[in-house]
Amino acid sequence: MADPILEMQSITKTFPGVKALQDVSLSVERGEIHAICGENGAGKSTLMKVLSGVYPHGDYEGTILLDGKEVQFGSINDSEAQGIIIIHQELALVPYLSVAENIFLGNERVKRGVIDWNQANADAAALLARVGLDELPVTPVGQLGVGKQQLVEIAKALSKEVRLLILDEPTAALNDNDSEHLLGLLRQLQQQGITCIMISHKLNEIAEIADNTTIIRDGRTIETLDMKADGVTQERIIRGMVGRDLGHRFPPHEPNIGDEVLRIEDWTVHHPTQPERIVVDGASLNVRAGEIVGLAGLMGAGRTELAMSLFGRTYGRNITGRVYLRGEEIKTRTVAEAIDHGIAYATEDRKKYGLNLIEDIRNNISAANLKKVSRLGWVNANEETKVAESFRASMNIKAPTVAALAGKLSGGNQQKVVLSKWLFTDPEVLILDEPTRGIDVGAKYEIYTLINKLAEQGKAVLVISSELPELLGICNRIYTLSAGRITGVLPREQATQENLMQLMTKERDQVR
Amino acid sequence: MTAVAGFKDLFTRNLRQSGIFIAFVAIVGLFTILTDGTLLSPGNVTNIVLQYSYILILAIGMLIVIVGGHIDLSVGSVVALTGAVSAVIVIKNGQPWWVGVLAALAVGLVVGCWQGFWVAYVGIPAFIVTLAGMLLFRGMTYQVLDNVSLSPFPAEYQKIAGGFLNGFLGGQGIDVFTLVIAAVAVVGYVVSQFRTRAGRIKYQQVVESMPIFITKLVLVALVVMAFAYQLARSRGLPIVLIILGVLIMVYVVVTTKTVFGRHVYAIGGNLSAAQLSGVKVQKVNFWIFVNMGFLAAVAGAVYSSRSNSAQPGAGNMFELDAIAACFIGGASTTGGVGRVTGAVVGGLIMGVMSNGMQLMGIDQSVQQMVKGLVLLLAVAFDIYNKRRAGAAR
């Protein structure tokens, strides 16, 4: 039975000053789906980089056995030649090139020195059929959604005759339908004899699909769980990951709801480059003081678009509708105006829109309210540092000092910096877009606790999330959005994943 | 409790910034040996200051442009245009020198507004806007000057770049006034450093240990006084050095201590994040270019004064020297990183190299090649450093 395709033995990888991996071992059976779990910064990605040759042989200690024979990869090319393909969390596709061009990028179908496009497109079509993607090979990748792009990546891996496929957080950016499809595809590939290693934070997916799960914590292997065995539940995995029994994944919270703070009426937004397309269609909603309100919707439902158009018109055009703050109509034509009215928006993509990664924590925290630590245009750097230090302590940002660069923090800590930045503007309304995306379980719990604390301070919180359990776990009320329309609102007591999903898919067909 | 940082800690942390100073010292040392000490002789030290002042002035403005994530290719043409306007007013129309200077500054500001408008409010990349500006303002220079050079300027005007302050306090062969001014500057620096340190201690932050702090101050004081001594033995304190000194001080403060400066770094570091943090990106970009126009005009006045004429072809390629100074001085090609002091030292490195090679009688063509290679190596070093830092995660 034991027929490991891959064995990594006693891998130790040190960065100057940090031991990222310490004596990590991993054994993957031929043909299985093997999940790797661990908090952010636990060393999962580093381990995969060692495996795929991003960190070349000699850069780490320990041995890698493939089919029982030791291998020494000097680069990604070496590992790909052995059929080990890694698909990174951030997709590596060229948006302006076609699906076929992307699939065969660096591996072009060539005849006598010239690319044979007929062959390439035909091969691409076959690969697309294999991954169940119904698109033409000549379609530019940029026109596809994230879920479909993920499939293109897998088709690209298949084109290289992959034996061991490594997926880093494959479903992080996908909605439930796309995730479902992707997991189904992985099972199909498994039947075709492809072994799969999957890094994921989504424990329900792991429970559903993985044969074995290896848990890594603080750069060490903790255990490998046989998912078929009894008693291996999501809670069991969590216990391994954080080293403590969380009991509840969501902190308890007694809501103390006051008067209405934010009300939006008849909010309509058009697409920025296709003005005839309506992205948000007559949406109305309200949030009260001390209330945590969820906004659920599938990809493309217009959740982020609604938030961004509200926040200083940073998305869309021909925006109409009314915004009321404590009953008074306000204008939020620019970001500065929105902030002045006490609205804060923590973006979905921290790295791209939330943080200046080449600056330190301090400058990031003060970025949205620099005037509070300055007088007549002069920044008081000492005051600024004091403020940042106090946030570092109260938000439990794990960094030696606030002079550490934001780009070097883990996802959870980056998110805490983003939240600190917005709390420093002293907002009345906080819009949190995917506040826990790509964050490990332990840090998620911390973020939920923070959100509860904010609500207890009487702030109105609007949470946008793709994870329904999360919304059900922390929100007092949940709005559903489908194809740009608010299709319902349910109090926490009445909401279930099933009825929310029904509302989230409602009207879709009618709109189309 | 105040934490104290040790020497090694400071050195490794600041390698990227201190690297440029070490390189500067090495280059000065090298050329001092190669020229048998002529490089640091009183007359030549004065000469370097006079010869490269306008490049340094441009480099200050360019640094801010580059940190903001832009580039300005038009500054050479703006130097020419502002000098030309000034010359027409002073030489042709016989107005006093200060009218010419004010007119030059006004033209610089208008140019800055023009380019700032297109970059900030229309959203055209600065590369294109300033490439167009380079042609546009060069053409205007020809128009203003009617295709001929204008010279000479009256004596007062020439003093901007060629004048000296000396003799107020006497001295025999060594100008006491120059030394006094330098001493005042050193005392001012020491006092401000002590106040900064006290402020940091009050807020319980990490400071250098006292011996290191004192060593640093003594070193700076020695270098400044030695420099002033050489000037004093020559012709005294160049007026242009005072202009330059004031500009450097002002812009160090602007970039490190003001909201505007912070916003420039924020925009260059991550435009979207800055925008979504309420930074008025358009406004900041606009003022970056207005400021560049202003400094280009200052450089234009200085350059016309130094060359004692306004020529249609003046300032050719100055933009490239200014850009090179910034990159040699550690500015990032993608924006968000860079320091005024770095750009000034970068400019001085190029100045000292050119000057040293001139003294050695090395051909102009070789000088160009060396400068090109130094720029390439400086940026390569920077990228190597970044990669190392990146691997350290």
Short mmCIF file of N, CA and C in Angstrom, two decimals, chain B residues 4 38 54 58 68 124 166 176 194 197 220 222 225 232 252 315 321 324-325 335 377:
data_model
loop_
_atom_site.label_atom_id
_atom_site.label_comp_id
_atom_site.label_asym_id
_atom_site.label_seq_id
_atom_site.Cartn_x
_atom_site.Cartn_y
_atom_site.Cartn_z
N VAL B 4 18.72 51.52 22.90
CA VAL B 4 19.88 52.11 22.25
C VAL B 4 20.38 51.17 21.17
N THR B 38 45.18 67.59 -6.22
CA THR B 38 44.60 68.77 -6.85
C THR B 38 43.09 68.82 -6.64
N TYR B 54 23.95 73.69 -10.56
CA TYR B 54 22.64 73.65 -11.23
C TYR B 54 22.16 72.22 -11.43
N LEU B 58 18.64 70.75 -9.91
CA LEU B 58 17.70 69.95 -10.70
C LEU B 58 17.47 68.59 -10.07
N GLY B 68 7.74 60.08 -6.72
CA GLY B 68 6.31 60.06 -7.02
C GLY B 68 5.95 59.08 -8.13
N ILE B 124 -2.01 61.74 -18.55
CA ILE B 124 -1.02 61.29 -19.53
C ILE B 124 0.28 60.98 -18.78
N ASN B 166 32.67 87.38 1.10
CA ASN B 166 33.92 87.26 1.86
C ASN B 166 34.38 88.62 2.33
N VAL B 176 37.67 84.81 7.20
CA VAL B 176 37.05 84.49 8.48
C VAL B 176 35.53 84.37 8.34
N PHE B 194 20.52 67.34 18.46
CA PHE B 194 20.27 67.09 19.88
C PHE B 194 18.77 67.19 20.19
N ARG B 197 17.06 64.13 18.97
CA ARG B 197 17.38 63.02 19.87
C ARG B 197 16.54 63.12 21.15
N VAL B 220 30.78 64.98 10.97
CA VAL B 220 30.10 65.94 10.10
C VAL B 220 30.73 67.32 10.27
N LEU B 222 33.73 68.10 11.27
CA LEU B 222 35.07 68.13 10.69
C LEU B 222 35.02 68.28 9.18
N MET B 225 33.83 71.79 8.25
CA MET B 225 34.82 72.82 8.53
C MET B 225 36.02 72.71 7.59
N ALA B 232 37.61 79.03 2.20
CA ALA B 232 38.11 80.27 2.79
C ALA B 232 39.50 80.59 2.26
N VAL B 252 14.95 68.58 2.22
CA VAL B 252 15.06 67.45 3.14
C VAL B 252 13.86 67.48 4.08
N GLY B 315 21.56 73.93 -21.57
CA GLY B 315 20.88 72.93 -20.74
C GLY B 315 20.63 71.62 -21.43
N ASP B 321 21.53 64.11 -16.60
CA ASP B 321 22.42 64.19 -15.44
C ASP B 321 21.62 64.18 -14.14
N ALA B 324 20.20 60.72 -13.57
CA ALA B 324 21.28 59.81 -13.16
C ALA B 324 21.66 60.05 -11.70
N ALA B 325 21.72 61.32 -11.30
CA ALA B 325 22.07 61.64 -9.91
C ALA B 325 21.11 60.96 -8.95
N GLY B 335 9.63 54.13 -8.20
CA GLY B 335 9.02 55.12 -7.31
C GLY B 335 8.90 54.66 -5.88
N LEU B 377 26.14 50.56 -12.91
CA LEU B 377 26.60 49.79 -11.75
C LEU B 377 25.84 50.19 -10.49
#
